[in-house]
Coordinates of C-alpha atoms in Angstrom, one line a residue:
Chain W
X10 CA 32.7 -75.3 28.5
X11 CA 35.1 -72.4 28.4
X12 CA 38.2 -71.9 25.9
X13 CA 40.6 -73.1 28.4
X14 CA 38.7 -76.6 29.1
X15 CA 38.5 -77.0 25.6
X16 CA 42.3 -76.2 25.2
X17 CA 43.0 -78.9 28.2
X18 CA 40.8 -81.7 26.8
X19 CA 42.9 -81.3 23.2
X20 CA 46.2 -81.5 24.7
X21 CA 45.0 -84.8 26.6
X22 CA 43.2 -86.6 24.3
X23 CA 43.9 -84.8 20.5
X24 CA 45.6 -86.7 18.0
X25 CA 44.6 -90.3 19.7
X26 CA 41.4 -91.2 18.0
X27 CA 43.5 -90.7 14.6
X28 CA 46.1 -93.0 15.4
X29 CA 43.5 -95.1 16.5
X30 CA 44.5 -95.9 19.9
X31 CA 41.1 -95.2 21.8
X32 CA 39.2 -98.0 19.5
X33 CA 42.0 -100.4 21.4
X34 CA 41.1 -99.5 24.5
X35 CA 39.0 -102.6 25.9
X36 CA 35.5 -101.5 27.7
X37 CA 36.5 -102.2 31.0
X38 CA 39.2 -100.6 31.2
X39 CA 39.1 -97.7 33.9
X40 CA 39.0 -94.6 31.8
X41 CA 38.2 -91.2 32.1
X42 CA 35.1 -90.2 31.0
X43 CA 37.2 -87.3 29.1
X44 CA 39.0 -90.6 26.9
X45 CA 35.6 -92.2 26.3
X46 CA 34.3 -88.8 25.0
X47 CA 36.5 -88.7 22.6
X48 CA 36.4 -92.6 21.3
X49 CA 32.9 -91.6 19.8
X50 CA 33.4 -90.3 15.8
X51 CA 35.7 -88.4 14.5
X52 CA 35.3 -85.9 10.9
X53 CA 38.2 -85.0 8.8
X54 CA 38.3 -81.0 8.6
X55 CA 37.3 -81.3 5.0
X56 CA 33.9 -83.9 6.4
X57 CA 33.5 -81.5 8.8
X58 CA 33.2 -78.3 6.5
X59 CA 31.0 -80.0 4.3
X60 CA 29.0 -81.0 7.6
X61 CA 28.7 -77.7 8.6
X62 CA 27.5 -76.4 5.4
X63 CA 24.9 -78.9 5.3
X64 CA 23.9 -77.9 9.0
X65 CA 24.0 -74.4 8.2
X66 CA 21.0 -75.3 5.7
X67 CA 19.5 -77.8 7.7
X68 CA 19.5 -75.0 10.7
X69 CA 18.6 -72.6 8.9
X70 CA 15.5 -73.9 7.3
X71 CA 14.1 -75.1 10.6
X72 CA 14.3 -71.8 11.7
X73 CA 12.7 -70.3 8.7
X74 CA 10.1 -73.2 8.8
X75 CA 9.3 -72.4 12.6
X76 CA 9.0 -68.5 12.5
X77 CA 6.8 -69.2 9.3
X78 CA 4.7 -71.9 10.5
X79 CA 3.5 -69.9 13.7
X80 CA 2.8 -67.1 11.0
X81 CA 1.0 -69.5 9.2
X82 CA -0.9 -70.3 12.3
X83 CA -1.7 -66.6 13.4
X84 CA -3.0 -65.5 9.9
X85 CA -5.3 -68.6 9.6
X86 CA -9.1 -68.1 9.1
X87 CA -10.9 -67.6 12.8
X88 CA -13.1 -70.1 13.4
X89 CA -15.0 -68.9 16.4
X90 CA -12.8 -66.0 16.9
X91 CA -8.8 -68.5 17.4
X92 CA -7.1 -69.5 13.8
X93 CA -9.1 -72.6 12.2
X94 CA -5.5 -74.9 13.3
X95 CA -5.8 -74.2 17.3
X96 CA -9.8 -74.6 16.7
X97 CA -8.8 -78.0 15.7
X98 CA -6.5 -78.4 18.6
X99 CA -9.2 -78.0 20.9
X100 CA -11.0 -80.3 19.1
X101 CA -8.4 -83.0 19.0
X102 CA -7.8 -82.8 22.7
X103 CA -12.0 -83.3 23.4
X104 CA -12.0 -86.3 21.5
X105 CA -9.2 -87.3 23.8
X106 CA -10.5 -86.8 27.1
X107 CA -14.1 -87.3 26.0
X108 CA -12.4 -91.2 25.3
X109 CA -10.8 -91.1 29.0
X110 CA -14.2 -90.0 30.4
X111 CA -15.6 -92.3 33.5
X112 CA -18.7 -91.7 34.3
X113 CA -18.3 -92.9 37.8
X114 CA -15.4 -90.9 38.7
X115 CA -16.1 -87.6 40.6
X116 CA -14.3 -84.5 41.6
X117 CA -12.5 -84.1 44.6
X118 CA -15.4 -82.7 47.7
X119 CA -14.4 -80.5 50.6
X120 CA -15.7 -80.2 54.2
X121 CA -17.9 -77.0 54.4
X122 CA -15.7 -75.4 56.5
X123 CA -12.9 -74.8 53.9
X124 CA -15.4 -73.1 51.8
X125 CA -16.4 -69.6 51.6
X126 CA -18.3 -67.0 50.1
X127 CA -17.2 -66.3 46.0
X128 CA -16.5 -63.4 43.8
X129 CA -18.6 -62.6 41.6
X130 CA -17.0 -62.8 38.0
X131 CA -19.3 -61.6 34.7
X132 CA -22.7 -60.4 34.6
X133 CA -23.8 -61.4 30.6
X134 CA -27.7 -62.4 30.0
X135 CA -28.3 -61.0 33.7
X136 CA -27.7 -57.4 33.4
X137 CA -31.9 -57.5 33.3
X138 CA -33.6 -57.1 36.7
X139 CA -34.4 -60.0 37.7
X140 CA -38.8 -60.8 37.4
X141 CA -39.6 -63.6 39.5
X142 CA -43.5 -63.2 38.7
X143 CA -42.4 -64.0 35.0
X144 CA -39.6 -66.2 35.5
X145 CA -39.9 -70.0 35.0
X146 CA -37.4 -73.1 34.0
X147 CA -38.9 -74.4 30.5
X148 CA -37.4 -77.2 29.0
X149 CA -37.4 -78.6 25.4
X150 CA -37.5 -81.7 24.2
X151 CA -35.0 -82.8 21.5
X152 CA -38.3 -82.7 19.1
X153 CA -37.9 -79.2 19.7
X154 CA -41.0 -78.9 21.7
X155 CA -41.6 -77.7 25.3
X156 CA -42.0 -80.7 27.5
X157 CA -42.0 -79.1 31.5
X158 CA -42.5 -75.7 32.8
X159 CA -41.3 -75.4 36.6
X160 CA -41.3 -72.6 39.6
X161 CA -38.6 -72.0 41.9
X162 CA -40.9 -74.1 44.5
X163 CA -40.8 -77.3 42.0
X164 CA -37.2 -77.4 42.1
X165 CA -37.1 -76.4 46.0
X166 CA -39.7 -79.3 46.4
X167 CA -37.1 -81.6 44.8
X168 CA -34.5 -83.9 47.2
X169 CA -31.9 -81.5 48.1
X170 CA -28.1 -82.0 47.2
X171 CA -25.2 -80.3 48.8
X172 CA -21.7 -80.3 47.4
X173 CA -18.7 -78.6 48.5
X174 CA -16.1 -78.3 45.5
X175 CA -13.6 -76.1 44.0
X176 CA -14.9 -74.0 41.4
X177 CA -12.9 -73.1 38.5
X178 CA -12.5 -70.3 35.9
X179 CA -10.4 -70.3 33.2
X180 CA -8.9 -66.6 34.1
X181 CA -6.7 -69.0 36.4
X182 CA -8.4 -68.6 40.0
X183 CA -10.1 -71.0 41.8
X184 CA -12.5 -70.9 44.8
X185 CA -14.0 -73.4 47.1
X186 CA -17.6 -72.9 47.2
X187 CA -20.5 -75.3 48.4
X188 CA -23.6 -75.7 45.9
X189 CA -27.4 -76.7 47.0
X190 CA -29.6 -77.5 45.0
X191 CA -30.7 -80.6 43.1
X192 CA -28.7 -82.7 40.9
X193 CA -29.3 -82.7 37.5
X194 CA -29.6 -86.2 36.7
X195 CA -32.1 -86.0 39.2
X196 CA -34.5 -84.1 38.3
X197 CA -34.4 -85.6 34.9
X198 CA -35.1 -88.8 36.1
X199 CA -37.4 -87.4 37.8
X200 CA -39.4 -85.6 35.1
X201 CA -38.1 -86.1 31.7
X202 CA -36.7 -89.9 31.7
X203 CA -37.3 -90.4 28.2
X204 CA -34.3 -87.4 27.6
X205 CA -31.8 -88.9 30.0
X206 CA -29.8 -90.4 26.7
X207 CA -29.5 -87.0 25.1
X208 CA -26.2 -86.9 23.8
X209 CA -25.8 -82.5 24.3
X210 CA -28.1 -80.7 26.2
X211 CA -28.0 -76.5 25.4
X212 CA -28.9 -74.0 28.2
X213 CA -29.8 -70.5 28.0
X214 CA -30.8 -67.2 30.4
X215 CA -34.5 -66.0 29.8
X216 CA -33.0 -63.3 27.5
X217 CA -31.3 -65.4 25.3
X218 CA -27.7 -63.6 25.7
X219 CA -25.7 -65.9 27.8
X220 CA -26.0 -69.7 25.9
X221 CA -24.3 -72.6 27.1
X222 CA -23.9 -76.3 25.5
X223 CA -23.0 -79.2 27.5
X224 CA -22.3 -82.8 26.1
X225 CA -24.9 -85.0 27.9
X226 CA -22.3 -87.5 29.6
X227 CA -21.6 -84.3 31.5
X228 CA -24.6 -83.2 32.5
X229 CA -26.1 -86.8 33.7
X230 CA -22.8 -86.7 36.1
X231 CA -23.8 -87.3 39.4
X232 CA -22.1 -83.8 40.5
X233 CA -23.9 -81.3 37.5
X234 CA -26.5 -79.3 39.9
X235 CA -29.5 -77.1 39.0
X236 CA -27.9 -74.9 42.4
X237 CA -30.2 -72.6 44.0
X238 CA -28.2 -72.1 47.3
X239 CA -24.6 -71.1 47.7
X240 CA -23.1 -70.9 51.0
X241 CA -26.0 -72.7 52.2
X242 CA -28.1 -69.0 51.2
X243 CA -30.2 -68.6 48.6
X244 CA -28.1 -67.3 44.8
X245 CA -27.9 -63.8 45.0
X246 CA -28.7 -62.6 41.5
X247 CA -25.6 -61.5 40.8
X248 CA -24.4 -65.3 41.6
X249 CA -27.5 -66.2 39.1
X250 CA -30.9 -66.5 41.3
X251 CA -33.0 -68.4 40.9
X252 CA -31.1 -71.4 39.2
X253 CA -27.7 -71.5 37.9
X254 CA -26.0 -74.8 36.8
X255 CA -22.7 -75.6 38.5
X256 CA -20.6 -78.4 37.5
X257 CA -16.8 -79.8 39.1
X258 CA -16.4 -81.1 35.3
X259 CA -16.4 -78.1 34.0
X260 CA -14.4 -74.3 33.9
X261 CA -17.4 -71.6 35.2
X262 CA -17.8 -70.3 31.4
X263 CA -20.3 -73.7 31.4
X264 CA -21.7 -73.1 34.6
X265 CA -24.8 -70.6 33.3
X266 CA -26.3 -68.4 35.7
X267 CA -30.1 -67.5 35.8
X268 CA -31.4 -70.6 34.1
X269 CA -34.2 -70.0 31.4
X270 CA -34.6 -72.7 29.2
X271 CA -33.1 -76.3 28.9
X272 CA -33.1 -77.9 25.4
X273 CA -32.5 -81.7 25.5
X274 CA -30.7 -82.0 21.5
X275 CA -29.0 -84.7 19.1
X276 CA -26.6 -82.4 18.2
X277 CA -24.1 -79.8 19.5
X278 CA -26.2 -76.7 20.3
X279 CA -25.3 -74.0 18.3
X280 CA -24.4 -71.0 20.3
X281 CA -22.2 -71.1 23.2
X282 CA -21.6 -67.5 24.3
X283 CA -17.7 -68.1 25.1
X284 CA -16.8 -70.9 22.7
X285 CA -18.2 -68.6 20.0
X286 CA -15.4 -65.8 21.6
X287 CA -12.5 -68.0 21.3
X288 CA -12.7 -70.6 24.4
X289 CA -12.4 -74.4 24.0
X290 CA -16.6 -75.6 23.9
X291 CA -15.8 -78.8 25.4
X292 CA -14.0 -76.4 28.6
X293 CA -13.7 -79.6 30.7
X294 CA -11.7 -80.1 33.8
Chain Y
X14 CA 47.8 -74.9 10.4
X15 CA 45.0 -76.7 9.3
X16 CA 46.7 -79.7 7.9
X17 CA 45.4 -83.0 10.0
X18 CA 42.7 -80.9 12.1
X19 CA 40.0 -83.3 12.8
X20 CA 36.6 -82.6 14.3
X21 CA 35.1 -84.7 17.2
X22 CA 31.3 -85.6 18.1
X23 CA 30.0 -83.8 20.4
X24 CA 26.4 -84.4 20.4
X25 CA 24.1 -87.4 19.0
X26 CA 21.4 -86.3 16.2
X27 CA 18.8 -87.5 19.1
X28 CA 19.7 -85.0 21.5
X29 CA 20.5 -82.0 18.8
X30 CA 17.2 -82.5 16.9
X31 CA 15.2 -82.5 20.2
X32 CA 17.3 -79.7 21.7
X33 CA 16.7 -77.1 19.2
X34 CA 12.8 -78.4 18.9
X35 CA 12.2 -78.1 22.2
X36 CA 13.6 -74.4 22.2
X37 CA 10.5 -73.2 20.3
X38 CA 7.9 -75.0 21.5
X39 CA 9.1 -74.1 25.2
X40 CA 9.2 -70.7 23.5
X41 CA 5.1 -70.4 22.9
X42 CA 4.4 -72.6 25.8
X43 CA 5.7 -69.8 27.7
X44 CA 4.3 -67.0 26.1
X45 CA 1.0 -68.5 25.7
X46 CA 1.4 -69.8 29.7
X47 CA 2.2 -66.1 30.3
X48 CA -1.5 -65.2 28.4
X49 CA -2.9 -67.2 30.4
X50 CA -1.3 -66.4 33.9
X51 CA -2.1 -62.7 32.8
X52 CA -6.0 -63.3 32.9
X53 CA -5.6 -64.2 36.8
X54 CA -5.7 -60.3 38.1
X55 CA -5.5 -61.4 41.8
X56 CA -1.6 -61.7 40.4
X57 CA -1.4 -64.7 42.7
X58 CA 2.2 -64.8 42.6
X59 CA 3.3 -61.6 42.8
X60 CA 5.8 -61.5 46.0
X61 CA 4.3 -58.8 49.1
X62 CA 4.1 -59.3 52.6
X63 CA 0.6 -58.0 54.1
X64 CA -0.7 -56.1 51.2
X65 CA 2.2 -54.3 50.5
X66 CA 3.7 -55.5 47.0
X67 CA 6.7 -55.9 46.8
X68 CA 6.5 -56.8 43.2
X69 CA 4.0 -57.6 40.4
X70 CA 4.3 -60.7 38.5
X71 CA 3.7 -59.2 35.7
X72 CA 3.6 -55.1 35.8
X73 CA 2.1 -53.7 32.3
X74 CA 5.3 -52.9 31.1
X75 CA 6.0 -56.6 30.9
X76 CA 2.8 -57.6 29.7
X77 CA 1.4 -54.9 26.7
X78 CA 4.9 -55.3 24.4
X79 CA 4.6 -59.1 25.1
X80 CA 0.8 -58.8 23.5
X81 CA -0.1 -60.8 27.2
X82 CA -3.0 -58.4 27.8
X83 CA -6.8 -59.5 27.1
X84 CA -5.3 -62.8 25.1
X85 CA -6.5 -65.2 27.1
X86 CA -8.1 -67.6 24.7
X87 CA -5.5 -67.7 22.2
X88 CA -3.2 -68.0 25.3
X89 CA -5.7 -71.1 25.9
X90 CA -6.1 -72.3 22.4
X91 CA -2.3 -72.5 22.1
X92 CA -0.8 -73.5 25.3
X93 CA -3.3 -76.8 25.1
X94 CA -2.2 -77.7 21.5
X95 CA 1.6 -77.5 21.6
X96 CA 1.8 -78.8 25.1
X97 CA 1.2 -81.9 23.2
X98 CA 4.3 -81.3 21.1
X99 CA 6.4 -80.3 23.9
X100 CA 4.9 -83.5 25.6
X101 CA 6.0 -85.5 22.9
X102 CA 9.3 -84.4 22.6
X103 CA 9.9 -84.2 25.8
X104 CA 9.1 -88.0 26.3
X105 CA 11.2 -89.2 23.3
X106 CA 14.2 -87.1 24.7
X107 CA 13.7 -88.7 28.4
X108 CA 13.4 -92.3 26.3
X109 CA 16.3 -91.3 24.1
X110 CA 18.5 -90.8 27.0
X111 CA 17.1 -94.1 28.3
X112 CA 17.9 -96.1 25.7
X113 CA 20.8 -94.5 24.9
X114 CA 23.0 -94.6 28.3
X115 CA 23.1 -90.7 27.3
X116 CA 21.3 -89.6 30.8
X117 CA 24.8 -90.9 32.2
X118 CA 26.5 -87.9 31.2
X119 CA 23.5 -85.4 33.2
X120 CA 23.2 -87.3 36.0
X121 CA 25.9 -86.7 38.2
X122 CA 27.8 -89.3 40.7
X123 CA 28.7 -88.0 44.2
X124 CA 32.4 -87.3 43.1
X125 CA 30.9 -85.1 39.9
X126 CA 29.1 -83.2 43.2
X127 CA 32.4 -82.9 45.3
X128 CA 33.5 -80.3 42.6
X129 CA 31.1 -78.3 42.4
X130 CA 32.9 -75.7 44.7
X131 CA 36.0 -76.0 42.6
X132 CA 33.7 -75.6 39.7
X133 CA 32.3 -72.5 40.9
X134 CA 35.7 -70.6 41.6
X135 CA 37.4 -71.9 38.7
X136 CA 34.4 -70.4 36.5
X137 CA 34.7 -66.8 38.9
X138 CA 38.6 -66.8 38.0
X139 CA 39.4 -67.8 42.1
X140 CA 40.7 -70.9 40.4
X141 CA 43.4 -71.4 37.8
X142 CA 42.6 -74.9 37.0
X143 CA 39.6 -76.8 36.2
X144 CA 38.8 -80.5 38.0
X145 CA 38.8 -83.1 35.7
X146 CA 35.4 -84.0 34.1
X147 CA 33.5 -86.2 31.9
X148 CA 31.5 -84.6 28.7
X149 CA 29.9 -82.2 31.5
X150 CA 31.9 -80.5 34.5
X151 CA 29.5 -81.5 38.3
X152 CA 27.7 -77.8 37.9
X153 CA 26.7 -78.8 34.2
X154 CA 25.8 -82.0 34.8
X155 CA 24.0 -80.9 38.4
X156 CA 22.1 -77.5 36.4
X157 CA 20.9 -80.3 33.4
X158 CA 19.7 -82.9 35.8
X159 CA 17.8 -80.0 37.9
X160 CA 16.6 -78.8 34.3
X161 CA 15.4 -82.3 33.3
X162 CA 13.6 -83.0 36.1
X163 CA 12.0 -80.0 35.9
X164 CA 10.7 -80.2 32.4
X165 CA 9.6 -83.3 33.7
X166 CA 7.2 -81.2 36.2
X167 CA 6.1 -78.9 34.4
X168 CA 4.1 -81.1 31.9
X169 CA 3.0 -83.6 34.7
X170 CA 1.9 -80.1 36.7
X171 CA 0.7 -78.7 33.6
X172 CA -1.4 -82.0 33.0
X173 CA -2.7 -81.7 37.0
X174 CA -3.8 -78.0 36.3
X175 CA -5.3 -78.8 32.8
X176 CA -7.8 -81.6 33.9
X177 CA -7.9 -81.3 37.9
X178 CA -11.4 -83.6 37.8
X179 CA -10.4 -86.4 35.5
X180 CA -6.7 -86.2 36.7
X181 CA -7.4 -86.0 40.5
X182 CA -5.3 -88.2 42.0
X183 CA -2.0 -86.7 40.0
X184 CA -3.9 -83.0 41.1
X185 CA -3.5 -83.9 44.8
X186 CA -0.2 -85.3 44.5
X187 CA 1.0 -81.4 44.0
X188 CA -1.6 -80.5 47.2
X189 CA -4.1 -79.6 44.5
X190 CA -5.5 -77.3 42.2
X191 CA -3.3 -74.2 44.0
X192 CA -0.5 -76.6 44.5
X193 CA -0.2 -77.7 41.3
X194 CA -0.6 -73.7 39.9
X195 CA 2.3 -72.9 42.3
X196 CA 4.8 -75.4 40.9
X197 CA 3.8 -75.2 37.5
X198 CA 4.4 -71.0 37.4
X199 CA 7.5 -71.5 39.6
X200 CA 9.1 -74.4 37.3
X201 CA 8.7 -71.7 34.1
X202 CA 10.0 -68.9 36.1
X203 CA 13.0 -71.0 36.6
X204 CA 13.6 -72.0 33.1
X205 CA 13.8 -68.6 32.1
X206 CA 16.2 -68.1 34.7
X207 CA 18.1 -71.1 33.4
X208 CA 17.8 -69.9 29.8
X209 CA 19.7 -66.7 31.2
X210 CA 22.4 -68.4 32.5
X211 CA 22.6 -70.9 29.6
X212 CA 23.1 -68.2 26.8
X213 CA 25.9 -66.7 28.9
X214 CA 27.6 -69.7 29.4
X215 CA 27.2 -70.8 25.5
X216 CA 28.8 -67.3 24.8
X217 CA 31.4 -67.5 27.3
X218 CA 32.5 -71.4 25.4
X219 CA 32.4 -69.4 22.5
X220 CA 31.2 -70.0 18.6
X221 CA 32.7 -73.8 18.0
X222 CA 31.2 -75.0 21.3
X223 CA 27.7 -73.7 20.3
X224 CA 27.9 -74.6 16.2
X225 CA 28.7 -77.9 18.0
X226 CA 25.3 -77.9 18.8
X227 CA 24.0 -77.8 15.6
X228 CA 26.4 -80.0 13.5
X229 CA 27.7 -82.8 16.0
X230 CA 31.0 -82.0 15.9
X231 CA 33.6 -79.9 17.3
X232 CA 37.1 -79.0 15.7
X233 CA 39.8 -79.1 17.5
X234 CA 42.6 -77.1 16.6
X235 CA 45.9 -78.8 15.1
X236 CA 47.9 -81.2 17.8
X237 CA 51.4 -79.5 18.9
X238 CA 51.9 -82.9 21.2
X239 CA 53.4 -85.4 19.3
X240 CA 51.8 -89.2 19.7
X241 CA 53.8 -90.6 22.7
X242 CA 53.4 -87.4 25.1
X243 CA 49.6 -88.0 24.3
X244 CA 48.8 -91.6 25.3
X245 CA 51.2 -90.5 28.1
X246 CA 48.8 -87.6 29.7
X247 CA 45.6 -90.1 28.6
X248 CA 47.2 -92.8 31.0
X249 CA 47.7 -90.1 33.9
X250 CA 44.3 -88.9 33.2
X251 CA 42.6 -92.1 33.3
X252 CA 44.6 -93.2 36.3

């Protein structure tokens, strides 16, 4: 509103609400919506002073309280390298979608012909040459002790899934990629039946760098994939040959390459390589 | 001189209170938004025709004073913890104005939209006087209904982007994942762009109009008409 409106609205209206004239005016009554402005509250100049020194206070420690409290939050204590408070944020909002979850519902699927070939994006626990003689998929049982060992051709010997979805990272991009492989929840079945009602289920690379922990409602979905084929080729390593997991429920930071070892577990693992450098560990789409 | 001033409300407590909070918790959900966008080096929305680039959204010189450079996690950490807040308040404002008849004076009527143009020349100085107008002139009201709506989009985009799987249906209502991205940066770009114009306008109404803001009230200078010559232009005005 500029000085001169403000200068035209007092010599319509100022003076009226004083005398009382704009309470008399009856609802219906066809006025402006200038008049009706002005029927709201008035302040005596003395109200409004004292008003305005209250304000002044009231404004002023608002802003004091907001530049300090996000002070407050950047000098917290890290807790997995964010302040302890936004740690807790994180956690609030897992319990809250982990409550909305539905098992039956599914990420959106593509035809293959919208999908294409993907960047590849991070190279932790496979810098190592890859040693198919030595390599093999162990998993653990949640009583900590190795329950299956299995070659590339046990998994390739498996029922085959394809799955065309968008894959995620949390940098922001997003590709649409198609996974082969078999389903996770699958194999389980398959194999370990008696693990199926693990409630996390920890996955690491045969060095041990690169360590991943996945909640098990996630990894029984019916779209989590032990993927051995992308594009409908074989994983190149630097996509993570043999085995990588891929998952439409999760950002790629879960979706481990070069799969060494599966540990079924009662509770949450304990390393997660990018939970423990800042990132949400729950990282669910 | 000051004798009989009075001051008038300009502004409910609802609106002021969630005015002024929404100020800084837009504030980091932009900064952190802009961590985050940062981490996306493809600079997806950075405006070029066939390679050439026009210009980068952001260059470096925007993004190392801003601390935007290699933050994504804490860009993460708080952009999905005070988009709550700004959720919150956001929906108590929209129910506020529900409950209170107070989205009347931001939504404007077809008439409020006829003088726009008139607006618009009076505010460049082609025009000497003002059309008449309710609490908000048709390019207020028109700019804070645009502005609504869009803070409206930016959390429903916001909530597509953050949980694409489990939100699916409200993802594909923006086209998708990409879609969703595209409003969602464009919105924000926008209400910096509003911001912009906002401060300039609040300057150009000068100090009582903004501290109106923050008390309520306004204070109008002392009356020079006397009583009858004012119900007289308040009948012609209402006619």
């Amino acid at each position: 509103m500029t000085e001169h409106e403000n200068n035209e609205e007092i010599e319509n209206n100022d003076g009226i609400e004083v005398q009382g004239i704009a309470g008399a005016i009856a609802d219906d009554a066809p006025v402006h919506r200038v008049a009706q402005d002005l029927r709201g509250k008035t302040l005596s100049e003395e109200d409004f002073r004292q008003l305005s020194r209250r304000s002044l206070l009231t404004g002023g420690a608002g802003a004091l309280a907001a530049v300090l409290g996000f002070r407050w939050i950047q000098g917290r204590p890290a807790d997995g390298r964010i302040p302890d408070v936004l740690r807790a944020g994180h956690e609030v909002n897992e319990s809250i979608w982990r409550a909305l979850f539905r098992d039956g519902a599914e990420a959106p699927t593509f035809d293959f012909a919208k999908s294409s070939m993907m960047r590849v994006n991070g190279r932790h626990g496979i810098r190592e040459e890859l040693d198919m003689a030595t390599w093999e998929l162990r998993v653990v049982g949640r009583d900590g002790a190795t329950v299956g060992r299995y070659s590339l051709d046990d998994l390739r010997a498996l029922p085959q899934t394809e799955m065309t979805v968008e894959h995620k990272c949390v940098e922001g991009w997003s590709h649409i990629v198609t996974w082969g492989g078999v389903v996770f929840r699958d194999f389980v079945e398959r194999f370990h039946p008696d693990e199926a009602d693990a409630p996390f289920v920890g996955l690491s690379t045969p060095d041990g760098e690169y360590q991943v922990g996945l909640e098990g409602a996630a990894m029984m979905h019916s779209q989590t994939m032990l993927t051995l084929d992308l594009q409908r080729v074989p994983l190149t390593e630097a996509h993570g040959a043999p085995v990588r997991l891929t998952t439409p429920l999760k950002y790629g930071i879960k979706q481990i390459k070069r799969i060494g070892t599966i540990r079924f577990s009662d509770t949450q693992p304990e390393n997660d390589y990018w939970a423990e450098r800042g990132y949400d560990w729950y990282a669910a789409l | 001189m000051s004798e009989g001033r009075i001051a008038v409300e300009r502004h409910r407590r609802g609106n002021r209170w969630m005015h002024w909070i929404n100020f800084p918790l837009l504030t980091v959900m932009i900064w952190s938004g802009l961590r985050i966008y940062w981490a996306d080096l493809r600079d997806p929305f950075g405006v070029g025709i066939g390679g050439w680039h026009w210009f980068e959204l952001f260059p470096d010189w925007i993004n190392e004073p801003l601390g935007l450079d290699r933050k994504l996690a804490r860009g993460m950490a708080f952009h999905f913890t005070f988009g709550w807040l700004l959720t919150l308040n956001g929906a108590a404002f929209f129910i506020y104005l529900w409950r209170t008849g107070g989205w009347r004076n931001f939504v404007p009527t077809r008439d409020d939209l006829r003088t726009i143009p008139a607006v618009l020349l009076h505010e460049v100085g082609l025009r000497k006087d003002a059309p008449p107008q309710g609490k908000y002139n048709g390019m207020q009201q028109l700019t804070y209904a645009v502005v609504l709506i869009m803070g409206a989009l930016a959390v429903i985009s916001g909530f597509a982007i953050y949980k694409p799987t489990q939100l699916a249906l409200l993802t594909s209502m923006f086209g998708g994942y990409e879609g969703a991205r595209f409003v969602h940066f464009w919105v924000t770009i926008g209400f910096v762009l509003f911001f912009g114009i906002h401060i300039l306008q609040v300057a150009r109404a000068g100090f009582r109009n903004f501290w109106s803001m923050v008390t309520g009230y306004e204070l109008l200078d002392a009356p020079e008409d006397d009583e009858s010559e004012a119900s007289e232009e308040f009948e012609e005005v209402g006619a």
